[in-house]
Coordinates of N, CA and C and ligand atoms in Angstrom, one line a residue:
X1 N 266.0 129.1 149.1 CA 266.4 128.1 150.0 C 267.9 127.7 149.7
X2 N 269.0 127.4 150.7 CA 269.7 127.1 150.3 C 269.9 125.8 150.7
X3 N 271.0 124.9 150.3 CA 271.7 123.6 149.7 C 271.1 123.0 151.3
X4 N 271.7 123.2 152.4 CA 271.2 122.8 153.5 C 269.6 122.7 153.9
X5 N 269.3 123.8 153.5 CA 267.4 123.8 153.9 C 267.3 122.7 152.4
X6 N 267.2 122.7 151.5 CA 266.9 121.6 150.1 C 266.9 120.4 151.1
X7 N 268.0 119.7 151.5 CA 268.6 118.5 152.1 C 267.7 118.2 153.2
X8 N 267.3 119.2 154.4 CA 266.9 118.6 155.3 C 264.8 119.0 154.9
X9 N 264.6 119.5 153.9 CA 263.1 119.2 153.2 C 263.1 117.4 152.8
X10 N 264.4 117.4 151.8 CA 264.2 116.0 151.4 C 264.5 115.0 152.2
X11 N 265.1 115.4 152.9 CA 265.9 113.8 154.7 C 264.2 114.1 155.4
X12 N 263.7 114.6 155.3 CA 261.8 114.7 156.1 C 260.9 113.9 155.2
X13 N 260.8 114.1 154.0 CA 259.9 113.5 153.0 C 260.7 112.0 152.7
X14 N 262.1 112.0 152.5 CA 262.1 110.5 152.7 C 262.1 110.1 154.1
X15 N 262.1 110.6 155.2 CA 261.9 109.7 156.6 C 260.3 109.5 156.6
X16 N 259.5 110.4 155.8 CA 257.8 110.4 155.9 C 257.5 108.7 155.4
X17 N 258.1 109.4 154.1 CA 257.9 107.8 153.0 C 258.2 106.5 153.7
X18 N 259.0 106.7 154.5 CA 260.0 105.6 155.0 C 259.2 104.9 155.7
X19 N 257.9 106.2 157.1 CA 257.6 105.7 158.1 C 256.2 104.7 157.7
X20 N 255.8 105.8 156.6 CA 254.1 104.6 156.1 C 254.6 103.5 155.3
X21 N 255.4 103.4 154.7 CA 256.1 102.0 154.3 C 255.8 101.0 155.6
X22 N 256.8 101.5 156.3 CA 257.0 100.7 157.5 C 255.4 100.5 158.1
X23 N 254.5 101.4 158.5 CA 252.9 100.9 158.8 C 252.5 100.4 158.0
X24 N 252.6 100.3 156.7 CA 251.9 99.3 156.0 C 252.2 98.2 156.1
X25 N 253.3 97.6 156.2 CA 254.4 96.5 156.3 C 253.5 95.7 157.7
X26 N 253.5 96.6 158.6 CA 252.9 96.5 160.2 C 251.8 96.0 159.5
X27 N 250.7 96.6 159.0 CA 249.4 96.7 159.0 C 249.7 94.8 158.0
X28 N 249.8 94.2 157.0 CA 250.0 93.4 156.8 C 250.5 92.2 157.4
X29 N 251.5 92.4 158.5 CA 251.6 91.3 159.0 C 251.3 91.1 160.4
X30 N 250.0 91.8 160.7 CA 250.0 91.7 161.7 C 249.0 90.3 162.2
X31 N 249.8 90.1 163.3 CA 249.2 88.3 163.6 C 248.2 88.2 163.3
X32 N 247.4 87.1 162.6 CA 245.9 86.7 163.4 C 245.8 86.3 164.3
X33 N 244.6 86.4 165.0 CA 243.9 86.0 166.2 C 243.1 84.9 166.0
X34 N 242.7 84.1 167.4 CA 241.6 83.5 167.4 C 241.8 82.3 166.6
X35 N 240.4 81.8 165.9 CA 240.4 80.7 165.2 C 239.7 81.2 163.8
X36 N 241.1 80.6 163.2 CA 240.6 80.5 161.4 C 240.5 79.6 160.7
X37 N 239.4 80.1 160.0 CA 238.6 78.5 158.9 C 239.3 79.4 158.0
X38 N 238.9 78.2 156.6 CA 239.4 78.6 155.1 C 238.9 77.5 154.6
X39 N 238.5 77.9 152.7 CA 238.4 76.7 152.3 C 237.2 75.8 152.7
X40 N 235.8 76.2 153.4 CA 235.3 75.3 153.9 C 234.5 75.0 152.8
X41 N 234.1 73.7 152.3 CA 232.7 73.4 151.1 C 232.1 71.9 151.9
X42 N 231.2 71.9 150.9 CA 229.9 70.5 151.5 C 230.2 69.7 150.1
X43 N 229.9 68.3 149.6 CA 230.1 67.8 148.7 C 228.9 67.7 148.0
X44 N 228.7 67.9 147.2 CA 227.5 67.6 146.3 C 227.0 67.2 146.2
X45 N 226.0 66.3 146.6 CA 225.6 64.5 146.1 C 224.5 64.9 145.2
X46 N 224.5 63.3 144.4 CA 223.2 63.4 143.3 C 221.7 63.4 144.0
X47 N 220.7 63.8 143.0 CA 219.2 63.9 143.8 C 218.8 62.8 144.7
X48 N 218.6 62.8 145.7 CA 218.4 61.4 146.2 C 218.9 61.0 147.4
X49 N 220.3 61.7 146.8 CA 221.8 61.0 148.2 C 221.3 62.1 149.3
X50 N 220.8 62.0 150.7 CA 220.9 62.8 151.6 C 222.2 62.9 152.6
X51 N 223.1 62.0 152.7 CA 224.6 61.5 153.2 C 225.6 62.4 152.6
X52 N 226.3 63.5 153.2 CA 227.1 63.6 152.7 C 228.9 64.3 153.4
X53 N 229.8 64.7 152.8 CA 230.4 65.6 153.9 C 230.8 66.6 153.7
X54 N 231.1 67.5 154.7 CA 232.0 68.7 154.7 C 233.6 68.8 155.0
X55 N 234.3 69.9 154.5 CA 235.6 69.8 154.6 C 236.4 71.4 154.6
X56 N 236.8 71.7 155.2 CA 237.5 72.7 155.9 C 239.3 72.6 156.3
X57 N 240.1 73.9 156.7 CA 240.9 73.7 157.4 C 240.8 74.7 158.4
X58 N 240.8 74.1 159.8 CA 240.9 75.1 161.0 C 242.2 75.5 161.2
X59 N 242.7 77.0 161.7 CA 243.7 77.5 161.6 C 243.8 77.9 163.3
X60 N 244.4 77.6 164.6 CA 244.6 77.7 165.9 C 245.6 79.4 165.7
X61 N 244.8 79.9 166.0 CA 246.0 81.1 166.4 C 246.0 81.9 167.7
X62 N 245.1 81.0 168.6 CA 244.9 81.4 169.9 C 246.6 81.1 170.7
X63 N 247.1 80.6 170.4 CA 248.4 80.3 171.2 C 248.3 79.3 172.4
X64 N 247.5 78.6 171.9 CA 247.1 77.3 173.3 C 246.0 76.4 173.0
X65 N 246.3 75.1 172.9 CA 245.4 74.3 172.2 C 243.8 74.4 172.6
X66 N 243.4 73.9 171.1 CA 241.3 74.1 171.0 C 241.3 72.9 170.9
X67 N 239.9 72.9 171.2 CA 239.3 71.1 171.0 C 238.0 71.7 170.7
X68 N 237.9 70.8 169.0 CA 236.2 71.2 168.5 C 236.1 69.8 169.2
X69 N 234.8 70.2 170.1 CA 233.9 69.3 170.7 C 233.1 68.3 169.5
X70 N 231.9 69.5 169.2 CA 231.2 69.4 168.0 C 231.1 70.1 166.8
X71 N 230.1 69.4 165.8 CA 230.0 70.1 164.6 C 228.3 70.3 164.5
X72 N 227.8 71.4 164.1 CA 226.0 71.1 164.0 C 225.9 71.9 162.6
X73 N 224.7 71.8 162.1 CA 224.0 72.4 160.6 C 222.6 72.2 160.4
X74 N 222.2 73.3 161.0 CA 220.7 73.1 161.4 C 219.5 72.0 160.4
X75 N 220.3 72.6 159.3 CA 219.1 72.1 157.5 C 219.6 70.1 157.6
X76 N 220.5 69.9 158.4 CA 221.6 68.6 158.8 C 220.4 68.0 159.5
X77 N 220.2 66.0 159.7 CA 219.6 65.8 160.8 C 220.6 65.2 161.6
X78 N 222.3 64.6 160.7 CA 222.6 64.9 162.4 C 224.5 64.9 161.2
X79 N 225.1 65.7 162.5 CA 226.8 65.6 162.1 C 227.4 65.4 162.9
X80 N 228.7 64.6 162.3 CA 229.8 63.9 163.4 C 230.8 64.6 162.6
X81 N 231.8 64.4 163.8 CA 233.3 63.9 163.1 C 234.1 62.6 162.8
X82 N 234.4 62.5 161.2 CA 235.1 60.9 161.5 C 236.2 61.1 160.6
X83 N 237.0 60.5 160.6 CA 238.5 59.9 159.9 C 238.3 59.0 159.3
X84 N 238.4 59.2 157.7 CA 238.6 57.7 157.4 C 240.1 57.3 157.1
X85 N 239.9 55.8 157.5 CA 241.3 55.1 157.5 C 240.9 53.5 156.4
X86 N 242.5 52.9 156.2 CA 241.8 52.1 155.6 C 243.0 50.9 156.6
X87 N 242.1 49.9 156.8 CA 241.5 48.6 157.9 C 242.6 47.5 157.1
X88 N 243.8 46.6 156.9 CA 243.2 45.5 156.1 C 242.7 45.5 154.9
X89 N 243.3 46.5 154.2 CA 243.1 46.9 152.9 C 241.4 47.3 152.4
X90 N 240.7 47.6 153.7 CA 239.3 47.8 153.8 C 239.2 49.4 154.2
X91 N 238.3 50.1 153.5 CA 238.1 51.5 153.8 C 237.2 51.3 155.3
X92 N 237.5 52.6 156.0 CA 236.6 52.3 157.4 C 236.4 53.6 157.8
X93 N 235.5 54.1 157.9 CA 235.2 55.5 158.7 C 235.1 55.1 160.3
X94 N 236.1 56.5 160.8 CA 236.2 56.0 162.6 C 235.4 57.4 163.2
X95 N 234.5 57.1 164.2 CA 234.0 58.2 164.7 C 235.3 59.1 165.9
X96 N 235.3 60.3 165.5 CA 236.0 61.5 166.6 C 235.1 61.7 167.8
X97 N 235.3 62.0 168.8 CA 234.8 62.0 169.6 C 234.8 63.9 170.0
X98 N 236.1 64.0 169.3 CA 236.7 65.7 169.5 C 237.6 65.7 168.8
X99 N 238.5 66.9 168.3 CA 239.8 67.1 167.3 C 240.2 68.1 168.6
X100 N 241.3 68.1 168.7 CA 242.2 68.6 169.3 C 242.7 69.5 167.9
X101 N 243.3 70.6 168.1 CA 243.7 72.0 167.2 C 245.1 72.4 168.0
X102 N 245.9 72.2 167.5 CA 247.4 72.5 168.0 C 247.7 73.6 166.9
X103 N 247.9 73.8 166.1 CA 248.1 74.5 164.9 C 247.1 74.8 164.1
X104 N 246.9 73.4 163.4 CA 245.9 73.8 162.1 C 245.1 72.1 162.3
X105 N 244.2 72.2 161.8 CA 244.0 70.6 161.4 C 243.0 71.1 160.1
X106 N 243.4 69.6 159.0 CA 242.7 69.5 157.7 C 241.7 68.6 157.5
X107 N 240.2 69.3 157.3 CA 239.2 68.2 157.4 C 239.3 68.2 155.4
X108 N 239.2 66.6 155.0 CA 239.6 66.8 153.9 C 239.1 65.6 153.3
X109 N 238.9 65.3 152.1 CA 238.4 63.7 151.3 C 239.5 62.8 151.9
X110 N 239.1 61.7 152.1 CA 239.9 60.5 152.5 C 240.8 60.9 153.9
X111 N 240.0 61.6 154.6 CA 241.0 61.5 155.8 C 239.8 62.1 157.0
X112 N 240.1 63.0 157.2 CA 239.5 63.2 158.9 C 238.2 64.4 157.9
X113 N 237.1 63.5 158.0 CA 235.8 65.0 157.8 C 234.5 65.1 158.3
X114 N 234.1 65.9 157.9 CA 232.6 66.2 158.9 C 231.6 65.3 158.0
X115 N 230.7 64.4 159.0 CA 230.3 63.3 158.1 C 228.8 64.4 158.4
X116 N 227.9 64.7 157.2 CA 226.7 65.2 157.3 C 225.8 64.4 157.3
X117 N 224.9 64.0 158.0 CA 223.7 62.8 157.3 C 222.0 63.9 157.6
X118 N 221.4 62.9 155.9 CA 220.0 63.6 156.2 C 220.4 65.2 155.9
X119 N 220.7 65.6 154.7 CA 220.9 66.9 154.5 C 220.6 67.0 152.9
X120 N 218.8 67.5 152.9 CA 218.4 67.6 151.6 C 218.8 68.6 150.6
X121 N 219.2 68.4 149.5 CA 220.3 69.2 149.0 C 219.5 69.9 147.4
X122 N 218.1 69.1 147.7 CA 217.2 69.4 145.9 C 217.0 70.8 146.5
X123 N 216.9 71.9 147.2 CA 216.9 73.1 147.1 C 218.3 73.9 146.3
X124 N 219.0 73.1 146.0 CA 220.1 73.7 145.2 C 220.8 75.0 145.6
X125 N 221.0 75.0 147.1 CA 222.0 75.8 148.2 C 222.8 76.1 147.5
X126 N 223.6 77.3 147.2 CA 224.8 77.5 147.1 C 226.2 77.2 148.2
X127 N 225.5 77.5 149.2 CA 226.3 77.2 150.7 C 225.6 76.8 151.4
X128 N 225.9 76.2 152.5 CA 225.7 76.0 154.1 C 226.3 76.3 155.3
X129 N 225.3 76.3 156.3 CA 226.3 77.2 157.6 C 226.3 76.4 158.4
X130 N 227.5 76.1 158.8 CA 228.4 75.2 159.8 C 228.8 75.5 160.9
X131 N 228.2 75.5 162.2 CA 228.6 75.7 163.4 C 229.8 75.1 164.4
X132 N 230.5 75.4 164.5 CA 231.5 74.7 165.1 C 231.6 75.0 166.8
X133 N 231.8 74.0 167.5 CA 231.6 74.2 168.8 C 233.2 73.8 169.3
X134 N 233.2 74.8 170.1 CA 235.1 74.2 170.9 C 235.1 74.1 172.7
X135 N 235.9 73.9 173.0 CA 235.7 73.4 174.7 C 236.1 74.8 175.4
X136 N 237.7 75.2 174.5 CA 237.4 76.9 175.4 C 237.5 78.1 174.2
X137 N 236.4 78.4 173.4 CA 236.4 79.1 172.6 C 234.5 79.1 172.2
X138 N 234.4 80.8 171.8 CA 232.9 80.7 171.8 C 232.6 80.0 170.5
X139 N 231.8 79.5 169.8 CA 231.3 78.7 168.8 C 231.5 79.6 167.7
X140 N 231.9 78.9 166.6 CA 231.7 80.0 165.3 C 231.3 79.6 164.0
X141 N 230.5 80.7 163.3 CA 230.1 79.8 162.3 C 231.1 79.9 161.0
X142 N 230.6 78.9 160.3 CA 231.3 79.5 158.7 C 230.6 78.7 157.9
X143 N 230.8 79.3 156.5 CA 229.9 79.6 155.5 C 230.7 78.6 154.6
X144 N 230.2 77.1 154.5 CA 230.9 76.2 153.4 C 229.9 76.3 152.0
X145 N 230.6 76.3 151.2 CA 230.2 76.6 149.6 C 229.6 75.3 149.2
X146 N 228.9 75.1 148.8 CA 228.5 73.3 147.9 C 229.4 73.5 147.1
X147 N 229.9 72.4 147.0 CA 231.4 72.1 145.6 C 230.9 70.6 144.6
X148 N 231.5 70.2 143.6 CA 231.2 69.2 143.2 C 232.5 68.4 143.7
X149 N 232.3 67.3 144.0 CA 233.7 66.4 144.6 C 235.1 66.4 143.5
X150 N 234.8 66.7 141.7 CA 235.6 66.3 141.2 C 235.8 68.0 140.7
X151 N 235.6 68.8 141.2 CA 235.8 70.0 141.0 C 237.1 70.7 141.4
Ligands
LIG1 CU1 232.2 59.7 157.5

């Protein structure tokens, strides 16, 4: 082979290299879709406490705002959404009626979370499954972990 054929073997094998670089590159950033949870857990309570919450972050990547209606958990006898705020130097849980999802929203301790009541927990669950309902999106579940609150 001479100097010319050598050159254009190697200008092929590096434009090869070049191109799956570049798909992989692709393959990684390629947008998400839809709606993303992360991070979802339930709080632990001691034997006894049936009261408790859950906490998540919803991730909007539909490109047009969601509104979770509701929250349900079948093993639950009933879930809201509420925000706590504090009143007059008084802590206050405020009931949601809906969250609106522009981007992301953080259901989180001390601020906006899924209030669970009546959710017997002496079977020592590892997780729970959390239904989420939205106004124009089909329902979806996700899988919150039981966590301990100071964990
Ligand atoms: Cu609450």
């Amino acid at each position: 082979m001479n100097r010319l054929g050598i050159l254009a073997v190697l200008n092929k094998s590096v434009l090869l290299v070049l191109l799956s670089l570049i798909l992989v590159a692709c393959e990684q950033q390629a947008p998400k879709e839809g709606i993303e949870v992360s991070d979802a857990w339930v709080r632990k309570m001691p034997p006894g406490v049936s009261n408790t919450a859950a906490f998540m972050t919803i991730k909007n990547h539909t490109g047009q705002a969601v509104t979770l209606t509701d929250v349900s958990m079948e093993q639950a006898g009933h879930v809201m959404m509420h925000e706590s705020k504090v009143v007059d130097g008084m802590a206050k849980m405020e009931h949601l009626d809906a969250v609106v999802i522009n981007d992301e929203v953080i259901f989180e301790p001390g601020a906006k979370h899924i209030m669970v009541m009546g959710l017997d927990m002496s079977d020592n669950a590892k997780s729970y499954n959390i239904r989420l309902h939205f106004d124009n999106q089909p329902s979806l579940d996700v899988t919150a972990q039981v966590r301990d609150a100071n964990q």
